[in-house]
Coordinates of C-alpha atoms in Angstrom, one line a residue:
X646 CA -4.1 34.0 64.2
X647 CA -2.5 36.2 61.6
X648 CA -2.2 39.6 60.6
X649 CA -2.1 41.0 57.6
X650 CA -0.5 44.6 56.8
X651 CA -1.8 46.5 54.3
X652 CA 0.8 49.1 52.7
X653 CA -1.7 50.8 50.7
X654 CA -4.8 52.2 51.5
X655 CA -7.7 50.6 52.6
X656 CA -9.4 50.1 49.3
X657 CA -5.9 48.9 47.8
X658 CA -5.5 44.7 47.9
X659 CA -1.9 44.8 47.9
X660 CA -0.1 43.1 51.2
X661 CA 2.7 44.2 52.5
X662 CA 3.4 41.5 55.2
X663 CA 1.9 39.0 57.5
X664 CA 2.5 38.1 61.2
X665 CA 2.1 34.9 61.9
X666 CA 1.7 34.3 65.9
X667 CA -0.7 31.1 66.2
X668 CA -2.5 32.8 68.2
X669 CA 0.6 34.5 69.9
X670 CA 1.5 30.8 70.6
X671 CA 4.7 31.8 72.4
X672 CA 5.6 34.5 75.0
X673 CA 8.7 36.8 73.5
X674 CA 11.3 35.4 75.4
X675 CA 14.8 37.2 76.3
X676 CA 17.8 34.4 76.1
X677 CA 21.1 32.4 76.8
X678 CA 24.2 31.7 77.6
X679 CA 27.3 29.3 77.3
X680 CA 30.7 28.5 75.5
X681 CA 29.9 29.6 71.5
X682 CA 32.7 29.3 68.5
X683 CA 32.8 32.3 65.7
X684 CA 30.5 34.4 67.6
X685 CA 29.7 37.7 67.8
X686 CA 28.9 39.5 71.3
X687 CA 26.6 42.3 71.2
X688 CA 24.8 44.3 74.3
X689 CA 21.6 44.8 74.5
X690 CA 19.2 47.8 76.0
X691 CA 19.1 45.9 79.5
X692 CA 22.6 46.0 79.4
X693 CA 23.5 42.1 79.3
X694 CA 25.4 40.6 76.7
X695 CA 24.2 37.9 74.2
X696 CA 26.3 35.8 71.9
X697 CA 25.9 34.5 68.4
X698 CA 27.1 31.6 66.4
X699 CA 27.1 28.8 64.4
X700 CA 27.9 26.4 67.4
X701 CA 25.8 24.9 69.9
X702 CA 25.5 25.4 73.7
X703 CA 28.1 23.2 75.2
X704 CA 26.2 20.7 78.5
X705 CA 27.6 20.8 81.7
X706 CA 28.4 16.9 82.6
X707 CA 25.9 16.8 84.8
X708 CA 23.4 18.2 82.0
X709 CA 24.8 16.1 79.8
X710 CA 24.4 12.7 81.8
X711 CA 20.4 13.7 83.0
X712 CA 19.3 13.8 78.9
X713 CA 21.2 10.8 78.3
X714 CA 18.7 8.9 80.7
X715 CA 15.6 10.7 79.4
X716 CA 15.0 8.3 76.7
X717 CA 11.4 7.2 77.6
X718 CA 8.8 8.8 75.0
X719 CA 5.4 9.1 75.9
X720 CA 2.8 6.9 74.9
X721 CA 1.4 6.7 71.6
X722 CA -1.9 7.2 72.6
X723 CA -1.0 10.1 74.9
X724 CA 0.7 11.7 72.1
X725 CA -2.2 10.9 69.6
X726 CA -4.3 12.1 71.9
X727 CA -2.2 15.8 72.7
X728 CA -2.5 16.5 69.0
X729 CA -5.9 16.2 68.8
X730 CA -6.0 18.5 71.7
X731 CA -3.7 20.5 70.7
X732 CA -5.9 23.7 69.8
X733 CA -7.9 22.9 73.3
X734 CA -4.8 23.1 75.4
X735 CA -3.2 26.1 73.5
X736 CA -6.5 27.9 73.7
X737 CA -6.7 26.7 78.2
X738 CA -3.3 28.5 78.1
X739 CA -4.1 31.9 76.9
X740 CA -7.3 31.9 79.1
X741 CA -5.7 31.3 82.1
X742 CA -2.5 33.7 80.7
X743 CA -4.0 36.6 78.7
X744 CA -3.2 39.3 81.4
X745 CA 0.0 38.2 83.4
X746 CA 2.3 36.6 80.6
X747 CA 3.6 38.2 77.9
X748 CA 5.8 41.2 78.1
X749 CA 6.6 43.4 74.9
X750 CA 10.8 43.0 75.4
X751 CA 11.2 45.0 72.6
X752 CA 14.4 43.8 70.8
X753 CA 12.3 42.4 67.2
X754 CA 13.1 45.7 65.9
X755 CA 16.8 45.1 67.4
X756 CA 17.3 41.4 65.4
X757 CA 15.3 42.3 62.4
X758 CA 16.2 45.4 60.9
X759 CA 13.2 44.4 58.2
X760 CA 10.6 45.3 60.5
X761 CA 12.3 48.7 61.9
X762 CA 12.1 49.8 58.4
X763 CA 8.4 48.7 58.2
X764 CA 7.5 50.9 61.1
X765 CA 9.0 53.6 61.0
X766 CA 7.8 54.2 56.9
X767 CA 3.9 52.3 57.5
X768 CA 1.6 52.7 59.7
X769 CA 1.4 48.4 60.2
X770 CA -0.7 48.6 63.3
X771 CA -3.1 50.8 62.3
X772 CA -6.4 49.0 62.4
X773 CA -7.6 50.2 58.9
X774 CA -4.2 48.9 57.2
X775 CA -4.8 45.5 58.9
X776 CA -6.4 42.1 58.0
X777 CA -7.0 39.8 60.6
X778 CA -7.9 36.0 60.4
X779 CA -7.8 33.0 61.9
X780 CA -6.4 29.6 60.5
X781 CA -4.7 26.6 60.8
X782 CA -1.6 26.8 59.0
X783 CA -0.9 22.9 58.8
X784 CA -4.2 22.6 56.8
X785 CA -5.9 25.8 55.9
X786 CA -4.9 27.3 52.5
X787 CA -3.9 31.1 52.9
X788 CA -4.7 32.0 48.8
X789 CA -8.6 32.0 50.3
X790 CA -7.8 35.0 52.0
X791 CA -4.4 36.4 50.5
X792 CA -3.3 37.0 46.5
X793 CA 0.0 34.6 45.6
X794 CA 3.6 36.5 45.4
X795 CA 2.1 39.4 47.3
X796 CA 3.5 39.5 50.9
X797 CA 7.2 41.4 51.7
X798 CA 8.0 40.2 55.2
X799 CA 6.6 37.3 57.1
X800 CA 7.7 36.3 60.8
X801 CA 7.6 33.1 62.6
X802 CA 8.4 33.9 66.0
X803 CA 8.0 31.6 68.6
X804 CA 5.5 29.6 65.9
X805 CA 6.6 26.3 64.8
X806 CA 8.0 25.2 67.6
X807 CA 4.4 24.6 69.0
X808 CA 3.7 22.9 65.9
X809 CA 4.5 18.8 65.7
X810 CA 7.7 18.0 63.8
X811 CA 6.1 16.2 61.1
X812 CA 3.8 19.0 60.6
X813 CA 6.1 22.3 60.1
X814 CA 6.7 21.8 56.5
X815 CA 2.7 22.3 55.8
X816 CA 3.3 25.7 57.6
X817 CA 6.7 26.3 55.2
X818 CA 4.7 25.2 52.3
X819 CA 1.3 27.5 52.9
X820 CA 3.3 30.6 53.4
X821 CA 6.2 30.1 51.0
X822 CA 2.8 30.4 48.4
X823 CA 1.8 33.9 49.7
X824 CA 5.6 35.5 49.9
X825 CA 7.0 37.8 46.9
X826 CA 10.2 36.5 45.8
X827 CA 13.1 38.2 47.0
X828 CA 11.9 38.8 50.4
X829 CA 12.0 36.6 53.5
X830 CA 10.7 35.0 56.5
X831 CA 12.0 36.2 59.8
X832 CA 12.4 33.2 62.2
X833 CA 13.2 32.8 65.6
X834 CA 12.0 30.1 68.1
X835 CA 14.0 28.2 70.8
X836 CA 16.8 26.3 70.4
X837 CA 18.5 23.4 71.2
X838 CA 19.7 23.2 75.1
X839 CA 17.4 26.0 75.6
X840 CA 17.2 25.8 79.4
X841 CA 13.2 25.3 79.1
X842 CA 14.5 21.9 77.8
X843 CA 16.3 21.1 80.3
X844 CA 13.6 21.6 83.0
X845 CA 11.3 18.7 81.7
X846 CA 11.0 15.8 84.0
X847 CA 11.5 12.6 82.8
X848 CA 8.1 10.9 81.3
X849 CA 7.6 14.5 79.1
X850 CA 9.5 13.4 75.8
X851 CA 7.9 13.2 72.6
X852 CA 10.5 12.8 70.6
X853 CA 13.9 14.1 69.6
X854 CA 13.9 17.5 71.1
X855 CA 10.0 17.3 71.1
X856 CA 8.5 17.8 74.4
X857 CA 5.3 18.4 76.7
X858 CA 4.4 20.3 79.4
X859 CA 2.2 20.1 82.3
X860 CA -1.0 21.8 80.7
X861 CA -0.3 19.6 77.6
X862 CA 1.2 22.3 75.4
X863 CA 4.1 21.2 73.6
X864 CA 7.7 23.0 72.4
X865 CA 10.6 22.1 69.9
X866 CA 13.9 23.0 70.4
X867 CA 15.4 23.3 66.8
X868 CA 19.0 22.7 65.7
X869 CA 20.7 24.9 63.0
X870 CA 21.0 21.8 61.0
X871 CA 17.0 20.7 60.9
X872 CA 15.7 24.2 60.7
X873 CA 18.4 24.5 57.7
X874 CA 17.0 21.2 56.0
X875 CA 13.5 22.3 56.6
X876 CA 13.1 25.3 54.8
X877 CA 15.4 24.6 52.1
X878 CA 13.5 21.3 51.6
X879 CA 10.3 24.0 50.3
X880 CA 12.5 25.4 48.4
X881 CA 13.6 28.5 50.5
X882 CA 17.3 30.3 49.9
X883 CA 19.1 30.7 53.8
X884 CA 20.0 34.0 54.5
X885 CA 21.2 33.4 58.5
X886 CA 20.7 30.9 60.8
X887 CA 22.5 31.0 63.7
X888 CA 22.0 30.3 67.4
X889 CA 21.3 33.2 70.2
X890 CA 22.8 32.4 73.7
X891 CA 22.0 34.6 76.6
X892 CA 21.6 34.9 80.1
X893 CA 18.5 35.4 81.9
X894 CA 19.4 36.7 85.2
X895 CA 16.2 36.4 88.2
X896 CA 17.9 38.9 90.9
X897 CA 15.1 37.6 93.3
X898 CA 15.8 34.0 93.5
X899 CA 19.8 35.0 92.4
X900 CA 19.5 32.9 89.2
X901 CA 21.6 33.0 86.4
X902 CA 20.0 30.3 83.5
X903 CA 21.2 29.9 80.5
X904 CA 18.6 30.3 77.7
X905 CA 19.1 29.0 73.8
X906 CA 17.8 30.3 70.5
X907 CA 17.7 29.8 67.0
X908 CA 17.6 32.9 64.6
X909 CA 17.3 33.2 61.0
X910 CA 16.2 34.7 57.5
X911 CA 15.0 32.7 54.6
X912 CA 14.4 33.8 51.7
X913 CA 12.1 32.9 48.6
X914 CA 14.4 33.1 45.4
X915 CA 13.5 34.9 42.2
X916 CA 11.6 33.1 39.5
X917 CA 14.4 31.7 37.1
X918 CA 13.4 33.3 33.9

């Protein structure tokens, strides 16, 4: 699903941005923890800290030694098979999820200082300033329902990630069509040592930091590097890419996990004239 935000009136075609949330295909997450170099430590409204950096979380031994053994991949018929059903079991999700999952945590505003400026001079949720659609990003082409060069801000948050590797450039390809030059795509998703993948059981790898889950929804956990390669293989500028580590803390169960992610801008450059 996608919406689009009209900064004129009604009656005006001209697009001001797009959300891109595949359906909302991934809760907004809080994050992460662990040992970071050339960071910078901020606190947040709940008052915990997060750090960020250009260095990965650092595995405990014992972490360490339990992804070392998880080198059995799924099936290739299993996997086949989860793509195919990939829409099905995405869809299975939300129904089961649509009133007891997601929480608004309220810190997009916080990381991306684009969107803070978006609300507070449009109206972008104003439901006769917005466009709504569905489509497949991997296949569908968004100039059907949106002019080329036209759109200022686009996020991917919590997006390609439920996307198959070999896949995500489509995405990077359709949007990179429909984005003004100049302005950028607002990225975060979760990274690598993320403690979500850490908690698969062995027999759920898909691949190299690809994994599945019980309801057969699947989740990346990105690296700086690939995420870097990615987009600037479609041709994008990088603005920031960096990793978020924070802690989530359950005061219930008196857990402390660690939780990883990967944050960036990326931005189309000007035509060369």
């Amino acid at each position: 699903m996608m919406e689009i935000y009209n900064k004129e009136k009604k009656t005006n075609c001209h697009i001001f941005g797009i959300h891109i949330c595949v359906k909302e295909y991934r809760m907004f997450q809080e994050n992460t923890s662990s040992s970071c170099l050339n960071v910078i430590t901020t606190s947040t409204e709940d008052g915990t800290f997060q750090k960020k950096g250009h260095s990965a979380r650092i595995l405990s031994p014992e972490e360490a030694e339990r992804l070392e053994k998880d080198q059995v991949l799924v099936s290739e018929f299993k996997q086949l098979k989860l793509e195919k059903e990939a829409q099905k079991n995405w869809d299975l999700f939300y129904k089961r999820n649509s009133t007891n999952f997601f929480k608004d945590r309220h810190w997009t505003t916080r990381e991306f200082q684009e969107l803070k400026a978006c609300r507070e001079k449009n109206a972008l949720y104003s439901t006769e300033r917005c466009k709504v659609f569905q489509c497949d990003l991997t296949k569908d082409d968004l100039l059907e329902n949106i002019p080329a060069d036209s759109v200022d801000v686009i996020t991917l948050i919590f997006v390609l990630s439920a996307i198959h590797p070999d896949k995500m450039h489509l995405v990077l390809k359709n949007i990179y069509k429909v984005l003004k030059p100049g302005r950028c795509v607002l990225f975060r998703d979760y990274g690598l040592y993320d403690h979500a993948m850490l908690r698969f059981k062995s027999g759920s790898k898909l691949g190299e930091n690809f994994y599945v889950r019980q309801d057969g929804t699947r989740s990346y956990f990105f690296t700086k590097e690939f995420l870097s390669q990615l987009f600037k293989a479609e041709g994008y500028e990088q603005v920031v890419n960096e990793y978020v580590q924070r802690e989530t803390v359950n005061r219930k169960e008196d857990l402390c996990v660690p939780r990883v992610f990967l944050q960036g801008k990326f931005q189309k450059p000007f035509s060369k004239t």
